[in-house]
Amino acid sequence: MVPNHESHTSYIALGSNLGDRLSFISQACRALRNHDAITLTRTSCLYETKAMYVEDQDDFLNAVVEIKTSLEPMPLLDELQTIESSLNRRRTLDKGPRTIDLDILLYDDRIIEHERLVVPHKLLHERRFVLEPLCDLVPNDTHPSTPGLTFAQLLTRLPPASPPLSPITPLTQTLNLKPQDPARRTHLMSILNVTPDSFSDGGLHWPSTSPTPSEPSLSDSSTVSSNPSPAYEHHLRTTLHQHIHAGATLIDIGGQSTRPNAPFLSPSEETARILPAIRIAIDILTTLPPPQRPAISIDTFHAAVFSAILSSFPSRGVDFILNDISGGTLSSCETLRLAASSDSTVILGHLRGDPGTMSKPPHTNYPAGQIAETVAHELAARVAAAEKAGVPRWRMILDPGFGFAKAGADQNLELLRGLGRMREHEQLTGLPWCVGVSRKGFLGNVVGRHRGMTGKFEGGGGNVTTVPTGEREWATAAAVGACVQLGADVVRVHNVGAMGEVVAVADGVWRV
């Protein structure tokens, strides 16, 4: 942490194109965070760019970070070069390949001319790979060296990039989301709820209801044995193979039902439920070539659960993502700090209250016609909390939380219509979105109204029309197609095969 005496603001560019590029950038950020005289306060998105100047070299990963420091410019430069050396930076060719590059772009509003250091960086105005991430942080700032021109205006003066730059969010070592690439594919997140009571597939992947034809049913309990029976293991393997074959690039495994009023499990009970499924998933995934391996998403709001999974599989050969429906609110940001320390990508969900209270006022109260804007504003606060906890912006995915603290069809449909506006929110631009509308109650409401039925919505909320979860597949298909049109990067689905076909057609229409 920075000492209490005078602090300065500086912006540091990071770049890498040798070896494990993401790891080198992560290690450099960690070194900055751990420095006694430096506080890393914000990060840009991460960009993959072609090399400039010396073009015959591999593509770079580039980012910019904002720091507060008590160091003067020359001592700061010395510290940055020490970090570079510790990460095997070798200066053999000017503007050539490197494991890591740390450049001081700005230091307060100073203009510095020194044989070792020029600030602002002398090539800043011509480098899109610097201006793009810098504009993630301070697009409207100006500098004495460019009077009257903001950094965003400098960026517009550059020739268009071909192809256009898009931020990237790593899912695995070889698989990235590219939320601003107009031709990007939509990724499928398959749902594997190892629960007896989830709203749609509760019990489907639970020991007592998932035997093979030749095996008897298992006795019900609140947890799963660490050594599951052949029947249960066969069921899980078959299900996971089906999800992967259908095109899932993320497999979301959860043990805590988040349907309204579901009983809360202890972290140890939740961990015991999901461990067998995760072990089997790793068994299957590690037989695939790395480019074909989906990531495993751990659906939990308990830091202790995610920590136990990381500890149980230290050399796993697959990537874990943390999916926190509360964006860290239910753990006092412990999940966010764990995601930061483990360098894990985290899905920040929007939730008010908890699963026991989320479906009732005041949590379902929103200004008229402003639900999308309100959710975006509240998600921006979760992004800020994640940054404060040490999660870089390129490790964040957003989830607007359909059905979580949104009541009935009207609020959820309004939220869906506003997805495009949420993507363009000033504080959320460049971040990818994971959208879960599969079989949700509001779809049952819409279909029920169409059929002229009267009943009670399972989430509680008065007399409304609805249909059972098993009759919401066509409605899910329509909603998933709308999500793709409106910009979703990941859709979270139960029926991976059918929704994969929906996504393929929607991508063919909209992602060009």
mmCIF file of C-alpha atoms in Angstrom, residues 90-458:
data_model
loop_
_atom_site.group_PDB
_atom_site.id
_atom_site.type_symbol
_atom_site.label_atom_id
_atom_site.label_comp_id
_atom_site.label_asym_id
_atom_site.label_seq_id
_atom_site.Cartn_x
_atom_site.Cartn_y
_atom_site.Cartn_z
ATOM 1 C CA ARG A 90 15.534 -9.363 -22.407
ATOM 2 C CA ARG A 91 16.270 -6.256 -24.500
ATOM 3 C CA THR A 92 17.863 -7.809 -27.597
ATOM 4 C CA LEU A 93 15.873 -6.034 -30.346
ATOM 5 C CA ASP A 94 14.255 -2.607 -30.126
ATOM 6 C CA LYS A 95 10.453 -3.063 -30.288
ATOM 7 C CA GLY A 96 11.020 -6.798 -30.631
ATOM 8 C CA PRO A 97 9.444 -9.748 -28.774
ATOM 9 C CA ARG A 98 9.243 -9.557 -24.989
ATOM 10 C CA THR A 99 7.811 -11.444 -22.045
ATOM 11 C CA ILE A 100 6.646 -8.181 -20.495
ATOM 12 C CA ASP A 101 6.858 -4.487 -21.200
ATOM 13 C CA LEU A 102 5.943 -1.830 -18.617
ATOM 14 C CA ASP A 103 5.866 1.762 -19.910
ATOM 15 C CA ILE A 104 4.988 4.923 -18.021
ATOM 16 C CA LEU A 105 2.400 6.665 -20.188
ATOM 17 C CA LEU A 106 1.358 9.474 -17.856
ATOM 18 C CA TYR A 107 2.473 10.758 -14.479
ATOM 19 C CA ASP A 108 0.061 13.298 -13.006
ATOM 20 C CA ASP A 109 -0.020 16.090 -15.602
ATOM 21 C CA ARG A 110 3.746 16.379 -15.861
ATOM 22 C CA ILE A 111 5.794 16.669 -19.015
ATOM 23 C CA ILE A 112 9.120 14.873 -18.529
ATOM 24 C CA GLU A 113 12.078 14.971 -20.932
ATOM 25 C CA HIS A 114 14.942 12.755 -19.772
ATOM 26 C CA GLU A 115 17.369 10.490 -21.597
ATOM 27 C CA ARG A 116 15.746 7.499 -19.881
ATOM 28 C CA LEU A 117 12.137 8.651 -19.725
ATOM 29 C CA VAL A 118 9.758 10.752 -21.807
ATOM 30 C CA VAL A 119 6.277 11.438 -20.387
ATOM 31 C CA PRO A 120 3.726 11.432 -21.891
ATOM 32 C CA HIS A 121 5.085 8.456 -23.798
ATOM 33 C CA LYS A 122 6.409 9.899 -27.056
ATOM 34 C CA LEU A 123 4.540 7.377 -29.254
ATOM 35 C CA LEU A 124 1.284 7.372 -27.305
ATOM 36 C CA HIS A 125 -0.604 9.401 -29.928
ATOM 37 C CA GLU A 126 0.076 6.862 -32.722
ATOM 38 C CA ARG A 127 -0.469 3.616 -30.848
ATOM 39 C CA ARG A 128 -4.009 2.253 -30.934
ATOM 40 C CA PHE A 129 -2.887 -0.619 -28.697
ATOM 41 C CA VAL A 130 -2.143 1.996 -26.036
ATOM 42 C CA LEU A 131 -4.937 4.510 -26.633
ATOM 43 C CA GLU A 132 -7.721 1.892 -26.692
ATOM 44 C CA PRO A 133 -7.007 0.591 -23.164
ATOM 45 C CA LEU A 134 -6.141 4.078 -21.901
ATOM 46 C CA CYS A 135 -9.563 5.256 -23.066
ATOM 47 C CA ASP A 136 -11.156 2.472 -20.997
ATOM 48 C CA LEU A 137 -9.907 4.435 -17.983
ATOM 49 C CA VAL A 138 -9.692 8.145 -18.852
ATOM 50 C CA PRO A 139 -11.292 8.774 -22.270
ATOM 51 C CA ASN A 140 -12.177 12.390 -21.512
ATOM 52 C CA ASP A 141 -8.908 13.418 -19.909
ATOM 53 C CA THR A 142 -6.491 15.750 -21.618
ATOM 54 C CA HIS A 143 -2.801 16.372 -21.095
ATOM 55 C CA PRO A 144 -0.674 19.540 -21.337
ATOM 56 C CA SER A 145 1.250 17.964 -24.221
ATOM 57 C CA THR A 146 -1.950 17.716 -26.313
ATOM 58 C CA PRO A 147 -3.944 20.833 -25.314
ATOM 59 C CA GLY A 148 -7.620 20.704 -26.180
ATOM 60 C CA LEU A 149 -7.590 17.071 -27.297
ATOM 61 C CA THR A 150 -8.922 14.267 -25.129
ATOM 62 C CA PHE A 151 -7.445 10.797 -25.377
ATOM 63 C CA ALA A 152 -10.703 9.645 -27.004
ATOM 64 C CA GLN A 153 -10.274 12.336 -29.665
ATOM 65 C CA LEU A 154 -6.685 11.243 -30.258
ATOM 66 C CA LEU A 155 -7.971 7.710 -30.754
ATOM 67 C CA THR A 156 -10.508 8.806 -33.397
ATOM 68 C CA ARG A 157 -7.688 10.399 -35.410
ATOM 69 C CA LEU A 158 -6.005 7.044 -35.962
ATOM 70 C CA PRO A 159 -6.762 4.952 -39.059
ATOM 71 C CA PRO A 160 -9.395 2.260 -38.396
ATOM 72 C CA ALA A 161 -7.986 -1.020 -37.135
ATOM 73 C CA SER A 162 -8.447 -4.017 -39.415
ATOM 74 C CA PRO A 163 -9.897 -6.116 -37.961
ATOM 75 C CA PRO A 164 -11.382 -3.814 -35.276
ATOM 76 C CA LEU A 165 -9.916 -4.293 -31.804
ATOM 77 C CA SER A 166 -12.087 -6.020 -29.244
ATOM 78 C CA PRO A 167 -11.374 -6.539 -25.566
ATOM 79 C CA ILE A 168 -10.854 -10.184 -24.640
ATOM 80 C CA THR A 169 -11.890 -12.078 -21.530
ATOM 81 C CA PRO A 170 -10.119 -15.409 -20.987
ATOM 82 C CA LEU A 171 -12.240 -18.489 -20.370
ATOM 83 C CA THR A 172 -9.375 -20.959 -20.796
ATOM 84 C CA GLN A 173 -5.770 -20.810 -21.965
ATOM 85 C CA THR A 174 -6.978 -20.976 -25.575
ATOM 86 C CA LEU A 175 -10.562 -19.672 -25.458
ATOM 87 C CA ASN A 176 -11.523 -16.006 -25.111
ATOM 88 C CA LEU A 177 -14.680 -13.947 -25.201
ATOM 89 C CA LYS A 178 -14.499 -10.950 -27.570
ATOM 90 C CA PRO A 179 -17.493 -8.795 -26.621
ATOM 91 C CA GLN A 180 -16.946 -6.049 -29.190
ATOM 92 C CA ASP A 181 -16.200 -8.286 -32.166
ATOM 93 C CA PRO A 182 -19.334 -8.039 -34.370
ATOM 94 C CA ALA A 183 -18.644 -11.483 -35.857
ATOM 95 C CA ARG A 184 -18.047 -13.224 -32.528
ATOM 96 C CA ARG A 185 -19.758 -16.513 -31.753
ATOM 97 C CA THR A 186 -22.137 -16.828 -28.821
ATOM 98 C CA HIS A 187 -20.879 -19.325 -26.252
ATOM 99 C CA LEU A 188 -23.025 -21.970 -24.596
ATOM 100 C CA MET A 189 -22.872 -22.475 -20.836
ATOM 101 C CA SER A 190 -24.473 -25.783 -19.918
ATOM 102 C CA ILE A 191 -26.232 -26.148 -16.560
ATOM 103 C CA LEU A 192 -25.472 -29.088 -14.298
ATOM 104 C CA ASN A 193 -27.351 -28.590 -11.038
ATOM 105 C CA VAL A 194 -26.361 -31.316 -8.589
ATOM 106 C CA THR A 195 -29.374 -30.557 -6.402
ATOM 107 C CA PRO A 196 -32.654 -32.188 -5.425
ATOM 108 C CA ASP A 197 -34.585 -28.915 -5.554
ATOM 109 C CA SER A 198 -33.522 -26.526 -8.340
ATOM 110 C CA PHE A 199 -36.498 -24.862 -10.036
ATOM 111 C CA SER A 200 -36.134 -26.611 -13.415
ATOM 112 C CA ASP A 201 -33.796 -29.598 -13.231
ATOM 113 C CA GLY A 202 -33.924 -30.253 -9.482
ATOM 114 C CA GLY A 203 -33.387 -33.968 -8.936
ATOM 115 C CA LEU A 204 -32.446 -34.663 -12.556
ATOM 116 C CA HIS A 205 -28.757 -34.953 -11.662
ATOM 117 C CA TRP A 206 -29.342 -36.097 -8.087
ATOM 118 C CA PRO A 207 -28.476 -39.656 -6.986
ATOM 119 C CA SER A 208 -31.990 -40.758 -6.076
ATOM 120 C CA THR A 209 -33.408 -39.886 -9.491
ATOM 121 C CA SER A 210 -30.554 -40.584 -11.903
ATOM 122 C CA PRO A 211 -30.018 -44.366 -12.079
ATOM 123 C CA THR A 212 -29.149 -46.265 -15.188
ATOM 124 C CA PRO A 213 -31.753 -48.846 -16.287
ATOM 125 C CA SER A 214 -29.728 -51.635 -14.733
ATOM 126 C CA GLU A 215 -29.154 -49.914 -11.399
ATOM 127 C CA PRO A 216 -31.517 -49.327 -8.463
ATOM 128 C CA SER A 217 -32.264 -45.829 -7.229
ATOM 129 C CA LEU A 218 -30.080 -44.440 -4.479
ATOM 130 C CA SER A 219 -31.298 -43.160 -1.162
ATOM 131 C CA ASP A 220 -31.927 -39.433 -0.938
ATOM 132 C CA SER A 221 -29.862 -37.190 1.330
ATOM 133 C CA SER A 222 -28.693 -33.602 1.477
ATOM 134 C CA THR A 223 -25.209 -34.455 0.181
ATOM 135 C CA VAL A 224 -23.529 -36.802 -2.258
ATOM 136 C CA SER A 225 -20.971 -39.433 -1.332
ATOM 137 C CA SER A 226 -17.394 -38.606 -2.302
ATOM 138 C CA ASN A 227 -17.400 -42.084 -3.877
ATOM 139 C CA PRO A 228 -20.617 -42.054 -5.936
ATOM 140 C CA SER A 229 -22.216 -45.291 -7.031
ATOM 141 C CA PRO A 230 -21.645 -46.623 -10.553
ATOM 142 C CA ALA A 231 -25.203 -45.589 -11.408
ATOM 143 C CA TYR A 232 -24.689 -41.967 -10.435
ATOM 144 C CA GLU A 233 -21.226 -41.748 -11.985
ATOM 145 C CA HIS A 234 -22.541 -43.233 -15.241
ATOM 146 C CA HIS A 235 -25.334 -40.645 -15.299
ATOM 147 C CA LEU A 236 -22.945 -37.734 -14.728
ATOM 148 C CA ARG A 237 -20.492 -38.956 -17.372
ATOM 149 C CA THR A 238 -23.261 -39.429 -19.910
ATOM 150 C CA THR A 239 -24.695 -35.980 -19.201
ATOM 151 C CA LEU A 240 -21.314 -34.232 -19.410
ATOM 152 C CA HIS A 241 -20.454 -36.001 -22.670
ATOM 153 C CA GLN A 242 -23.784 -34.851 -24.095
ATOM 154 C CA HIS A 243 -23.168 -31.228 -23.065
ATOM 155 C CA ILE A 244 -19.676 -31.189 -24.555
ATOM 156 C CA HIS A 245 -20.760 -32.901 -27.766
ATOM 157 C CA ALA A 246 -23.569 -30.337 -28.129
ATOM 158 C CA GLY A 247 -21.050 -27.499 -28.077
ATOM 159 C CA ALA A 248 -20.866 -26.227 -24.483
ATOM 160 C CA THR A 249 -17.725 -24.161 -23.910
ATOM 161 C CA LEU A 250 -18.545 -23.611 -20.238
ATOM 162 C CA ILE A 251 -20.010 -26.188 -17.851
ATOM 163 C CA ASP A 252 -21.708 -24.575 -14.866
ATOM 164 C CA ILE A 253 -21.809 -26.922 -11.869
ATOM 165 C CA GLY A 254 -23.789 -25.932 -8.792
ATOM 166 C CA GLY A 255 -24.893 -27.589 -5.576
ATOM 167 C CA GLN A 256 -26.933 -24.797 -3.965
ATOM 168 C CA SER A 257 -30.396 -24.234 -5.372
ATOM 169 C CA THR A 258 -31.088 -20.534 -5.860
ATOM 170 C CA ARG A 259 -34.801 -20.860 -6.520
ATOM 171 C CA PRO A 260 -36.864 -18.566 -4.289
ATOM 172 C CA ASN A 261 -36.894 -19.723 -0.651
ATOM 173 C CA ALA A 262 -34.517 -22.633 -1.224
ATOM 174 C CA PRO A 263 -32.830 -23.787 2.015
ATOM 175 C CA PHE A 264 -29.249 -22.655 2.462
ATOM 176 C CA LEU A 265 -26.495 -25.273 2.624
ATOM 177 C CA SER A 266 -23.313 -24.948 4.600
ATOM 178 C CA PRO A 267 -20.172 -24.563 2.460
ATOM 179 C CA SER A 268 -19.088 -28.096 3.382
ATOM 180 C CA GLU A 269 -22.448 -29.574 2.302
ATOM 181 C CA GLU A 270 -22.360 -27.634 -0.954
ATOM 182 C CA THR A 271 -18.770 -28.704 -1.646
ATOM 183 C CA ALA A 272 -19.628 -32.357 -1.001
ATOM 184 C CA ARG A 273 -22.461 -32.155 -3.515
ATOM 185 C CA ILE A 274 -20.377 -30.840 -6.395
ATOM 186 C CA LEU A 275 -17.006 -32.575 -5.905
ATOM 187 C CA PRO A 276 -17.969 -35.835 -7.693
ATOM 188 C CA ALA A 277 -19.320 -33.974 -10.711
ATOM 189 C CA ILE A 278 -16.212 -31.781 -10.921
ATOM 190 C CA ARG A 279 -13.883 -34.783 -10.647
ATOM 191 C CA ILE A 280 -15.734 -36.554 -13.462
ATOM 192 C CA ALA A 281 -15.769 -33.401 -15.576
ATOM 193 C CA ILE A 282 -12.003 -33.041 -15.194
ATOM 194 C CA ASP A 283 -11.551 -36.714 -16.111
ATOM 195 C CA ILE A 284 -13.453 -36.133 -19.335
ATOM 196 C CA LEU A 285 -12.034 -32.724 -20.248
ATOM 197 C CA THR A 286 -8.400 -33.696 -19.823
ATOM 198 C CA THR A 287 -8.832 -36.326 -22.554
ATOM 199 C CA LEU A 288 -9.593 -33.519 -25.019
ATOM 200 C CA PRO A 289 -6.980 -31.346 -26.768
ATOM 201 C CA PRO A 290 -6.605 -28.030 -24.863
ATOM 202 C CA PRO A 291 -8.326 -25.928 -27.576
ATOM 203 C CA GLN A 292 -11.424 -28.133 -27.244
ATOM 204 C CA ARG A 293 -11.691 -28.115 -23.446
ATOM 205 C CA PRO A 294 -14.605 -26.196 -21.954
ATOM 206 C CA ALA A 295 -14.047 -24.218 -18.777
ATOM 207 C CA ILE A 296 -15.687 -25.403 -15.565
ATOM 208 C CA SER A 297 -17.810 -22.747 -13.897
ATOM 209 C CA ILE A 298 -18.405 -23.149 -10.153
ATOM 210 C CA ASP A 299 -21.839 -21.742 -9.312
ATOM 211 C CA THR A 300 -21.471 -20.580 -5.717
ATOM 212 C CA PHE A 301 -21.617 -17.472 -3.569
ATOM 213 C CA HIS A 302 -19.466 -19.077 -0.848
ATOM 214 C CA ALA A 303 -15.748 -18.295 -0.990
ATOM 215 C CA ALA A 304 -15.079 -21.435 1.062
ATOM 216 C CA VAL A 305 -16.651 -23.606 -1.664
ATOM 217 C CA PHE A 306 -14.550 -22.141 -4.466
ATOM 218 C CA SER A 307 -11.448 -22.321 -2.272
ATOM 219 C CA ALA A 308 -12.110 -26.000 -1.525
ATOM 220 C CA ILE A 309 -12.460 -26.768 -5.228
ATOM 221 C CA LEU A 310 -9.213 -24.978 -6.068
ATOM 222 C CA SER A 311 -7.438 -26.863 -3.281
ATOM 223 C CA SER A 312 -8.909 -30.220 -4.293
ATOM 224 C CA PHE A 313 -7.678 -29.947 -7.886
ATOM 225 C CA PRO A 314 -4.379 -28.010 -7.827
ATOM 226 C CA SER A 315 -3.017 -29.599 -11.034
ATOM 227 C CA ARG A 316 -6.247 -30.039 -12.888
ATOM 228 C CA GLY A 317 -5.465 -29.286 -16.546
ATOM 229 C CA VAL A 318 -8.706 -27.284 -16.900
ATOM 230 C CA ASP A 319 -9.738 -23.734 -16.044
ATOM 231 C CA PHE A 320 -12.177 -22.845 -13.261
ATOM 232 C CA ILE A 321 -14.471 -19.823 -13.401
ATOM 233 C CA LEU A 322 -16.323 -18.450 -10.386
ATOM 234 C CA ASN A 323 -20.026 -17.790 -10.999
ATOM 235 C CA ASP A 324 -21.335 -15.674 -8.112
ATOM 236 C CA ILE A 325 -25.016 -14.772 -8.544
ATOM 237 C CA SER A 326 -24.606 -11.992 -5.980
ATOM 238 C CA GLY A 327 -21.498 -10.355 -7.431
ATOM 239 C CA GLY A 328 -19.837 -10.754 -4.049
ATOM 240 C CA THR A 329 -22.556 -9.210 -1.887
ATOM 241 C CA LEU A 330 -23.438 -12.466 -0.071
ATOM 242 C CA SER A 331 -19.824 -13.072 0.936
ATOM 243 C CA SER A 332 -18.810 -9.505 1.839
ATOM 244 C CA CYS A 333 -16.579 -9.636 -1.267
ATOM 245 C CA GLU A 334 -14.645 -12.703 -0.069
ATOM 246 C CA THR A 335 -15.436 -14.454 -3.356
ATOM 247 C CA LEU A 336 -14.007 -11.479 -5.246
ATOM 248 C CA ARG A 337 -10.792 -11.474 -3.242
ATOM 249 C CA LEU A 338 -10.425 -15.211 -3.857
ATOM 250 C CA ALA A 339 -10.984 -14.762 -7.599
ATOM 251 C CA ALA A 340 -8.270 -12.112 -7.579
ATOM 252 C CA SER A 341 -5.734 -14.169 -5.641
ATOM 253 C CA SER A 342 -6.351 -17.257 -7.802
ATOM 254 C CA ASP A 343 -6.355 -15.248 -11.061
ATOM 255 C CA SER A 344 -9.796 -16.624 -11.929
ATOM 256 C CA THR A 345 -12.395 -15.133 -14.220
ATOM 257 C CA VAL A 346 -15.535 -14.249 -12.257
ATOM 258 C CA ILE A 347 -19.159 -13.829 -13.331
ATOM 259 C CA LEU A 348 -20.679 -10.920 -11.409
ATOM 260 C CA GLY A 349 -24.409 -11.473 -11.065
ATOM 261 C CA HIS A 350 -27.009 -8.863 -10.166
ATOM 262 C CA LEU A 351 -28.960 -9.697 -7.030
ATOM 263 C CA ARG A 352 -30.747 -7.783 -4.313
ATOM 264 C CA GLY A 353 -31.237 -9.489 -0.979
ATOM 265 C CA ASP A 354 -30.740 -13.253 -1.060
ATOM 266 C CA PRO A 355 -32.682 -16.185 -2.550
ATOM 267 C CA GLY A 356 -35.026 -16.114 0.436
ATOM 268 C CA THR A 357 -35.944 -12.425 0.100
ATOM 269 C CA MET A 358 -35.183 -11.480 -3.495
ATOM 270 C CA SER A 359 -38.708 -12.014 -4.855
ATOM 271 C CA LYS A 360 -40.389 -9.531 -2.519
ATOM 272 C CA PRO A 361 -40.399 -5.742 -2.114
ATOM 273 C CA PRO A 362 -38.348 -3.701 -1.626
ATOM 274 C CA HIS A 363 -35.929 -5.818 -3.676
ATOM 275 C CA THR A 364 -38.275 -5.891 -6.674
ATOM 276 C CA ASN A 365 -38.929 -2.134 -6.627
ATOM 277 C CA TYR A 366 -37.424 -0.230 -9.577
ATOM 278 C CA PRO A 367 -38.090 3.229 -11.021
ATOM 279 C CA ALA A 368 -40.730 3.011 -13.743
ATOM 280 C CA GLY A 369 -39.176 2.211 -17.101
ATOM 281 C CA GLN A 370 -35.659 2.229 -15.635
ATOM 282 C CA ILE A 371 -34.946 -1.366 -14.703
ATOM 283 C CA ALA A 372 -32.120 -1.828 -17.223
ATOM 284 C CA GLU A 373 -30.488 1.437 -16.231
ATOM 285 C CA THR A 374 -30.829 0.567 -12.531
ATOM 286 C CA VAL A 375 -29.370 -2.922 -12.967
ATOM 287 C CA ALA A 376 -26.484 -1.507 -15.021
ATOM 288 C CA HIS A 377 -25.780 1.092 -12.323
ATOM 289 C CA GLU A 378 -25.804 -1.554 -9.588
ATOM 290 C CA LEU A 379 -23.592 -3.884 -11.648
ATOM 291 C CA ALA A 380 -21.144 -1.007 -12.114
ATOM 292 C CA ALA A 381 -20.865 -0.934 -8.317
ATOM 293 C CA ARG A 382 -20.032 -4.666 -8.357
ATOM 294 C CA VAL A 383 -17.363 -4.038 -11.005
ATOM 295 C CA ALA A 384 -15.869 -1.351 -8.768
ATOM 296 C CA ALA A 385 -15.967 -3.732 -5.788
ATOM 297 C CA ALA A 386 -14.250 -6.430 -7.840
ATOM 298 C CA GLU A 387 -11.541 -3.995 -8.931
ATOM 299 C CA LYS A 388 -11.020 -2.945 -5.327
ATOM 300 C CA ALA A 389 -10.686 -6.632 -4.403
ATOM 301 C CA GLY A 390 -7.966 -7.018 -7.046
ATOM 302 C CA VAL A 391 -9.877 -8.564 -9.959
ATOM 303 C CA PRO A 392 -8.656 -7.071 -13.259
ATOM 304 C CA ARG A 393 -11.291 -5.883 -15.671
ATOM 305 C CA TRP A 394 -10.331 -8.592 -18.167
ATOM 306 C CA ARG A 395 -11.362 -11.240 -15.628
ATOM 307 C CA MET A 396 -14.973 -10.001 -15.297
ATOM 308 C CA ILE A 397 -18.201 -11.192 -16.933
ATOM 309 C CA LEU A 398 -21.570 -9.615 -16.142
ATOM 310 C CA ASP A 399 -24.929 -11.321 -15.533
ATOM 311 C CA PRO A 400 -28.070 -9.133 -15.281
ATOM 312 C CA GLY A 401 -29.755 -11.776 -13.103
ATOM 313 C CA PHE A 402 -33.010 -12.679 -14.833
ATOM 314 C CA GLY A 403 -35.449 -13.887 -12.203
ATOM 315 C CA PHE A 404 -33.272 -12.631 -9.349
ATOM 316 C CA ALA A 405 -34.985 -9.680 -7.659
ATOM 317 C CA LYS A 406 -37.056 -9.127 -10.810
ATOM 318 C CA ALA A 407 -40.757 -9.901 -10.474
ATOM 319 C CA GLY A 408 -42.827 -11.655 -13.112
ATOM 320 C CA ALA A 409 -42.878 -11.228 -16.870
ATOM 321 C CA ASP A 410 -43.045 -7.455 -17.091
ATOM 322 C CA GLN A 411 -39.838 -6.648 -15.219
ATOM 323 C CA ASN A 412 -37.852 -9.462 -16.829
ATOM 324 C CA LEU A 413 -39.021 -8.621 -20.347
ATOM 325 C CA GLU A 414 -38.164 -4.965 -19.784
ATOM 326 C CA LEU A 415 -34.732 -6.062 -18.576
ATOM 327 C CA LEU A 416 -34.243 -8.221 -21.671
ATOM 328 C CA ARG A 417 -35.234 -5.364 -23.976
ATOM 329 C CA GLY A 418 -32.616 -3.217 -22.229
ATOM 330 C CA LEU A 419 -29.693 -5.623 -22.662
ATOM 331 C CA GLY A 420 -28.213 -3.594 -25.507
ATOM 332 C CA ARG A 421 -28.371 -0.400 -23.437
ATOM 333 C CA MET A 422 -26.716 -2.121 -20.482
ATOM 334 C CA ARG A 423 -23.858 -3.228 -22.751
ATOM 335 C CA GLU A 424 -23.288 0.427 -23.684
ATOM 336 C CA HIS A 425 -23.331 1.730 -20.103
ATOM 337 C CA GLU A 426 -20.305 3.989 -19.699
ATOM 338 C CA GLN A 427 -18.828 2.000 -16.812
ATOM 339 C CA LEU A 428 -19.539 -1.413 -18.374
ATOM 340 C CA THR A 429 -18.386 -0.932 -21.975
ATOM 341 C CA GLY A 430 -16.157 -3.724 -23.213
ATOM 342 C CA LEU A 431 -17.263 -6.276 -20.617
ATOM 343 C CA PRO A 432 -18.931 -9.522 -21.772
ATOM 344 C CA TRP A 433 -22.416 -10.610 -20.688
ATOM 345 C CA CYS A 434 -23.606 -14.047 -19.583
ATOM 346 C CA VAL A 435 -27.386 -14.280 -19.777
ATOM 347 C CA GLY A 436 -29.498 -16.982 -18.138
ATOM 348 C CA VAL A 437 -33.122 -17.023 -19.332
ATOM 349 C CA SER A 438 -33.493 -20.775 -19.773
ATOM 350 C CA ARG A 439 -36.885 -22.043 -18.533
ATOM 351 C CA LYS A 440 -37.225 -19.055 -16.197
ATOM 352 C CA GLY A 441 -40.561 -18.330 -14.542
ATOM 353 C CA PHE A 442 -41.199 -15.170 -16.530
ATOM 354 C CA LEU A 443 -41.219 -17.245 -19.721
ATOM 355 C CA GLY A 444 -43.826 -19.493 -18.128
ATOM 356 C CA ASN A 445 -45.844 -16.370 -17.352
ATOM 357 C CA VAL A 446 -45.736 -15.194 -20.978
ATOM 358 C CA VAL A 447 -46.727 -18.581 -22.363
ATOM 359 C CA GLY A 448 -49.391 -19.005 -19.706
ATOM 360 C CA ARG A 449 -50.951 -15.678 -20.617
ATOM 361 C CA HIS A 450 -50.951 -16.746 -24.245
ATOM 362 C CA ARG A 451 -52.752 -19.951 -23.321
ATOM 363 C CA GLY A 452 -55.206 -18.078 -21.116
ATOM 364 C CA MET A 453 -54.255 -20.051 -18.019
ATOM 365 C CA THR A 454 -54.578 -18.858 -14.429
ATOM 366 C CA GLY A 455 -52.335 -20.048 -11.647
ATOM 367 C CA LYS A 456 -49.708 -18.910 -9.234
ATOM 368 C CA PHE A 457 -46.155 -18.086 -10.243
ATOM 369 C CA GLU A 458 -43.764 -20.438 -8.440
#
